[in-house]
Amino acid sequence: MRLLKILGITVITLLAILVVIVVTIRVVPGNYYKDLISAAVKSSTGRELTIGDLDVRLGSRVGFIATDVSLSNAPWGSRPQMFTGRLVGAELALRPLLSRVLDLRLVLKVPDLLLETDGDGQGNWQLPGPSDRVAGDEAGAGRDRMGLRPLIREVRLENASVGFIDAQSGRRHQASIDNLVLGAQGERIGLTLKGQVDDHPLTLDGGIDDAVVAAPGTPADFDLTGGLGEVALNARGTVDAGSDTAQVDLRLDLTAPTLAALSTFAGRSLPDQGPLQASLRVSGAGGRYSAGDIKLDLDADLLELTLGGAVADLAAVRGVDLDVSAKTARLPDLVGAFGVAVPVELPPSVEARGKIRGGLEALALADLHVDLEDDGVKASMVGQVDDAITLTGVQADVDIQTDRLSRLSRYAGTTLPDAGPLGLRGRLASPQGLGKPSDVSATLSADGVTGRIDGRIENLLAATGIALGVELEGDSLQQVAHLAGQQLANREPLRVKTQFSVADQRYRADDLQIALGDTAVNGALVFAPAAQDGGQPRLEGRIHLGTLKLPEPDATDTAAAQAPAKPQVVPAVGTDPEATPAEPPADGKRVFSSKPLPVVVPRDFDVDLAITADGIGTPHLMLEQVDARLSLHAGVLKLAPVTAVAGSGRLKASGVLDTSGSPPTLAVDVDLKDGTSRKFDGRYSLHVDLDGHGDSIARIMAGLDGQVILDLRDFKMEKSVMTRFGRGLLDTLNPFEKEAQNTELVCAIVRFDVADGIADAQDKIVAQLTKVTWFGGGTVNLKDETLDLGAQSKPRTGLGIDTLVGLPGLVHVGGTLANPRIVPDPKGVAKTYGEGYLTVVTGGAYLLIKGLWDKAQANSDVCAKILERHEDVKVGPATGESDGKVVPVTGDDAEATATQ
């Protein structure tokens, strides 16, 4: 339509130029005045008109023949001339003018016309002159005054060429006309055209009954048949061309074997899908024409499309009333056939139907229904758009149902967990347009999990100004984790609530509230994507926990859960220590896993979080006022500093996991002084300074270096509590007071110096209870997880005769961490049997002396002596009572201790 309009304007312009020429010729005929004619054309159009030779003929018919004619192009045009012609001839009969009939003949040979637009859309056919309004008014007034009716005797074009260039879109079209004849054929105005458009054959044949010069109001039959390439076109009906209102009533039919045949009209390549049939009826008068009985049917392998309805005003495109229905079972193939690249997967089956209403001022889409279906997935959308051109008044309700979340993986572009069933319902309301504030809401329902969002998005197209309330509830954390593709055993209910917003390219979660069972978490998080200057994505914010209560080990449950690792107590008498060697752990029986660490610390992501908590721990051993900083940069994960209150004591700690190199390195530093226990009424200090490297827990432990020191003072413990750390172990180690329910731990020191995976505690373990003191030491090989620890008891009351009777007071712990074995110490057994022999020989005197000796040793401040022996200890005692220097008390130094 645009091209026909342009051609019409161009023809009118050329005829105006011819009128100027004719008028000039009548005044001053002859070739002598070509310059005058060119000057007049330039004055009226601003363009240069060049004429080779000019031959003028006057008489009852006025005519001229001009050769080598050219009209200059716009200054910005792609070539110097807009029009060239080898020969331009015209003849106008004067006598019919008295009857107000324009009797005209026009011949153009080898005309070459170029129509083009610049980057701003201005056409080279737009010539300087009066405004369109004035020109239109004058043209209308002239038509009313003269009332001329055209009588086209003959219009002939030979070897014509018409080109079109659109600088904005880059589109180019080229038409060549071998022959065009329009003129009177008896009582009929006939049309014959043969040519090509973009190398596609073009033919037209037909005409109109000779009603052009008839009285106005007399319609004439019109018939035109033609084709462009494989597209066939037929127009038939009536036309009243003699009337000023130009009444028409035509039916147009178009058929094409495939959509590809319409590529020239579409200006782009279309797929080879068809056949296509379209028809409509055009009627009206006086420039107002309507289209009714519109029908379009496309029955292709990839798409079934039907369209029907009417358009009340074709010129203004108003009063559109169309029903559309489309169906495809191969949507990805269809989209690909049109050359559209979609970054996500598309469902195969889609059905859509709706109504198109209104016009260019407001083209509405009403009663929209879209149904999508895939294996186990169904989705539907119902809505409307008040104006599809401006995308205002958008309303849509979406419903997605699937039996398994994993079926949506290919649409999401990532692997989703095999959870479900799942349903999602949402609503969008955008009264002012998608670029203006839009209200959104959605509800998610899955197996035991519900989620809701509700809020506003300022600009949906740009995804900016997002402010949404988000809620998530799960019957258990296990179900929520399963929906996220994780396996967790926690069955406590979970609830998450936050205000999510996006502003200035920062994603915020304000007023974040998380409730997991009785544990409450709140805070705020901000995520900033990578900056354009090369910065990294960053997560920062604050997290506060209420009181995180950890479960205390239950004696029954712990014993059952640790059954495979339960220490084996070997009878003291008659046991060959060589028969129970420490076996290296077999595959699957290691405490430290050799599997690669599952946590991959990203190097292209930064984190800075402030973490606080009211309390973390068990009801009887609680860290309070916890304050920590978690940071991540360049692959280095830090938890530092960490501070907390432990009763009346203070904790300072830090941890660093560095994955910037290979293998990763881990460093842990814990310093706790004067901690107190609510349940045991004692005080304790702990120092941990360890570092290692490796890609698994086993490798890290195998190369571990550092130190671990635990100092306990004045603990009052129930016997049942002690038995939780290995049923039967305390009974074996403490042969005194089997009936006692409580045990008082006066002090205890456990120190391990770790070097290259070997934890050395030789002469560095002591525990002083109410009636017995244990001295011990040895090593733990963290490489192969084997144990070599020994302990012996010293009575604090009586004569120590129980030590001889109860050989388990001399104990050696062997085996592995996964399967420890408790056996009598070989040296201790020999020494005890030797002491038994001396008792018999001396008549019991030796046993009496030995009991007094052990009692004196066991009642000394053994914990202080241990700390004194190893003066480089980093953790002081819980009290200042044991800071004085003393001599060692363990192993072969027992006799030296007694002399103090």
Short mmCIF file of C-alpha atoms in Angstrom, two decimals, residues 11-182:
data_model
loop_
_atom_site.label_atom_id
_atom_site.label_comp_id
_atom_site.label_asym_id
_atom_site.label_seq_id
_atom_site.Cartn_x
_atom_site.Cartn_y
_atom_site.Cartn_z
CA VAL A 11 2.94 10.18 -11.16
CA ILE A 12 1.01 13.25 -10.01
CA THR A 13 4.29 15.13 -9.62
CA LEU A 14 5.41 14.17 -13.12
CA LEU A 15 2.04 15.17 -14.57
CA ALA A 16 2.36 18.53 -12.81
CA ILE A 17 5.74 18.97 -14.43
CA LEU A 18 4.20 18.10 -17.80
CA VAL A 19 1.43 20.67 -17.27
CA VAL A 20 4.07 23.32 -16.58
CA ILE A 21 5.83 22.29 -19.77
CA VAL A 22 2.62 22.33 -21.81
CA VAL A 23 1.61 25.76 -20.53
CA THR A 24 5.05 27.11 -21.28
CA ILE A 25 5.00 25.61 -24.77
CA ARG A 26 1.68 27.22 -25.54
CA VAL A 27 3.13 30.61 -24.77
CA VAL A 28 6.61 30.12 -26.22
CA PRO A 29 6.79 26.91 -28.23
CA GLY A 30 9.95 25.34 -29.55
CA ASN A 31 13.20 23.80 -28.52
CA TYR A 32 14.65 27.25 -27.97
CA TYR A 33 13.06 27.57 -24.54
CA LYS A 34 14.32 24.40 -22.85
CA ASP A 35 16.28 26.50 -20.38
CA LEU A 36 13.18 28.47 -19.51
CA ILE A 37 11.26 25.26 -18.91
CA SER A 38 14.02 23.84 -16.70
CA ALA A 39 14.14 27.05 -14.71
CA ALA A 40 10.40 26.93 -14.13
CA VAL A 41 10.62 23.33 -12.93
CA LYS A 42 13.46 24.18 -10.56
CA SER A 43 11.52 27.16 -9.23
CA SER A 44 8.50 24.99 -8.42
CA THR A 45 10.27 21.80 -7.29
CA GLY A 46 13.83 22.76 -6.43
CA ARG A 47 15.11 20.03 -8.73
CA GLU A 48 17.14 20.23 -11.95
CA LEU A 49 15.24 19.18 -15.10
CA THR A 50 17.39 18.31 -18.10
CA ILE A 51 15.98 17.81 -21.62
CA GLY A 52 17.94 16.66 -24.64
CA ASP A 53 15.63 17.57 -27.54
CA LEU A 54 12.12 18.98 -27.33
CA ASP A 55 9.57 18.75 -30.15
CA VAL A 56 6.24 20.56 -29.66
CA ARG A 57 3.10 20.03 -31.73
CA LEU A 58 0.07 22.32 -31.66
CA GLY A 59 -3.38 21.83 -33.15
CA SER A 60 -6.62 20.20 -32.02
CA ARG A 61 -4.34 18.12 -29.85
CA VAL A 62 -1.43 19.56 -27.97
CA GLY A 63 1.54 17.29 -27.74
CA PHE A 64 5.28 17.10 -27.21
CA ILE A 65 8.12 14.61 -27.41
CA ALA A 66 11.15 15.06 -25.16
CA THR A 67 14.25 12.87 -25.32
CA ASP A 68 16.94 12.17 -22.75
CA VAL A 69 14.91 13.62 -19.90
CA SER A 70 16.23 13.55 -16.33
CA LEU A 71 15.15 14.96 -12.98
CA SER A 72 17.73 15.38 -10.24
CA ASN A 73 17.50 13.45 -6.98
CA ALA A 74 17.41 14.78 -3.42
CA PRO A 75 20.80 15.99 -2.17
CA TRP A 76 21.11 12.97 0.15
CA GLY A 77 20.08 10.45 -2.55
CA SER A 78 22.10 7.41 -3.47
CA ARG A 79 22.41 8.52 -7.13
CA PRO A 80 22.33 11.90 -8.92
CA GLN A 81 19.02 11.39 -10.80
CA MET A 82 15.68 10.46 -9.38
CA PHE A 83 14.19 9.92 -12.86
CA THR A 84 15.60 9.36 -16.32
CA GLY A 85 13.80 8.57 -19.57
CA ARG A 86 14.95 7.98 -23.09
CA LEU A 87 11.66 9.34 -24.44
CA VAL A 88 8.70 11.06 -22.82
CA GLY A 89 5.70 11.86 -24.99
CA ALA A 90 2.24 13.24 -24.19
CA GLU A 91 -0.81 14.32 -26.13
CA LEU A 92 -3.87 16.17 -24.81
CA ALA A 93 -7.08 16.69 -26.83
CA LEU A 94 -8.43 20.23 -26.47
CA ARG A 95 -12.04 19.81 -27.61
CA PRO A 96 -13.06 17.23 -24.92
CA LEU A 97 -12.00 19.76 -22.33
CA LEU A 98 -15.15 21.70 -23.18
CA SER A 99 -17.11 18.68 -21.95
CA ARG A 100 -14.89 18.48 -18.89
CA VAL A 101 -13.22 15.29 -20.11
CA LEU A 102 -9.44 14.92 -19.81
CA ASP A 103 -8.53 13.01 -23.00
CA LEU A 104 -4.88 12.02 -22.54
CA ARG A 105 -2.18 9.86 -24.13
CA LEU A 106 1.18 9.26 -22.43
CA VAL A 107 4.17 7.25 -23.59
CA LEU A 108 7.39 6.61 -21.66
CA LYS A 109 10.24 4.59 -23.08
CA VAL A 110 12.98 3.20 -20.90
CA PRO A 111 11.93 5.21 -17.84
CA ASP A 112 14.01 4.66 -14.71
CA LEU A 113 12.51 5.86 -11.44
CA LEU A 114 14.22 5.53 -8.03
CA LEU A 115 12.19 6.06 -4.87
CA GLU A 116 14.13 6.12 -1.60
CA THR A 117 14.01 7.37 1.98
CA ASP A 118 16.79 8.67 4.21
CA GLY A 119 17.58 7.71 7.78
CA ASP A 120 14.83 10.00 9.09
CA GLY A 121 12.19 8.49 6.82
CA GLN A 122 11.99 11.46 4.41
CA GLY A 123 11.29 10.46 0.80
CA ASN A 124 13.04 11.83 -2.26
CA TRP A 125 9.62 12.38 -3.84
CA GLN A 126 8.81 14.99 -1.19
CA LEU A 127 9.44 18.22 -3.11
CA PRO A 128 9.57 21.74 -1.61
CA GLY A 129 6.42 23.72 -2.04
CA PRO A 130 3.16 24.61 -0.32
CA SER A 131 2.06 22.51 2.59
CA ASP A 132 0.11 19.35 1.99
CA ARG A 133 -2.95 20.98 3.48
CA VAL A 134 -2.90 23.94 1.13
CA ALA A 135 -2.08 21.76 -1.83
CA GLY A 136 -4.90 19.41 -0.94
CA ASP A 137 -7.39 22.22 -0.51
CA GLU A 138 -6.42 23.79 -3.82
CA ALA A 139 -6.56 20.43 -5.59
CA GLY A 140 -10.02 19.80 -4.21
CA ALA A 141 -11.18 23.30 -5.14
CA GLY A 142 -9.81 22.89 -8.67
CA ARG A 143 -11.56 19.58 -9.07
CA ASP A 144 -14.82 21.11 -7.94
CA ARG A 145 -14.46 24.05 -10.33
CA MET A 146 -13.39 22.05 -13.40
CA GLY A 147 -15.13 18.74 -12.71
CA LEU A 148 -12.77 16.91 -15.08
CA ARG A 149 -13.30 13.24 -15.74
CA PRO A 150 -10.28 11.31 -17.03
CA LEU A 151 -10.43 9.50 -20.37
CA ILE A 152 -7.19 7.60 -20.68
CA ARG A 153 -6.72 6.93 -24.38
CA GLU A 154 -3.41 5.30 -23.83
CA VAL A 155 -0.66 5.03 -21.23
CA ARG A 156 2.30 2.99 -22.38
CA LEU A 157 5.48 2.12 -20.53
CA GLU A 158 8.24 0.19 -22.25
CA ASN A 159 11.23 -1.32 -20.48
CA ALA A 160 10.51 0.64 -17.34
CA SER A 161 12.47 0.26 -14.10
CA VAL A 162 11.28 1.24 -10.63
CA GLY A 163 13.53 0.90 -7.56
CA PHE A 164 12.80 1.40 -3.85
CA ILE A 165 15.33 1.84 -1.02
CA ASP A 166 14.41 2.25 2.67
CA ALA A 167 17.48 3.53 4.53
CA GLN A 168 15.89 2.93 7.94
CA SER A 169 15.21 -0.78 7.49
CA GLY A 170 17.75 -1.47 4.74
CA ARG A 171 15.04 -2.98 2.55
CA ARG A 172 15.51 -2.83 -1.23
CA HIS A 173 13.09 -3.72 -3.98
CA GLN A 174 13.52 -3.60 -7.73
CA ALA A 175 10.71 -3.85 -10.29
CA SER A 176 11.09 -3.98 -14.04
CA ILE A 177 8.19 -3.56 -16.45
CA ASP A 178 8.69 -5.06 -19.86
CA ASN A 179 5.43 -3.65 -21.13
CA LEU A 180 2.45 -1.84 -19.60
CA VAL A 181 -0.52 -0.76 -21.64
CA LEU A 182 -3.51 1.04 -20.17
#
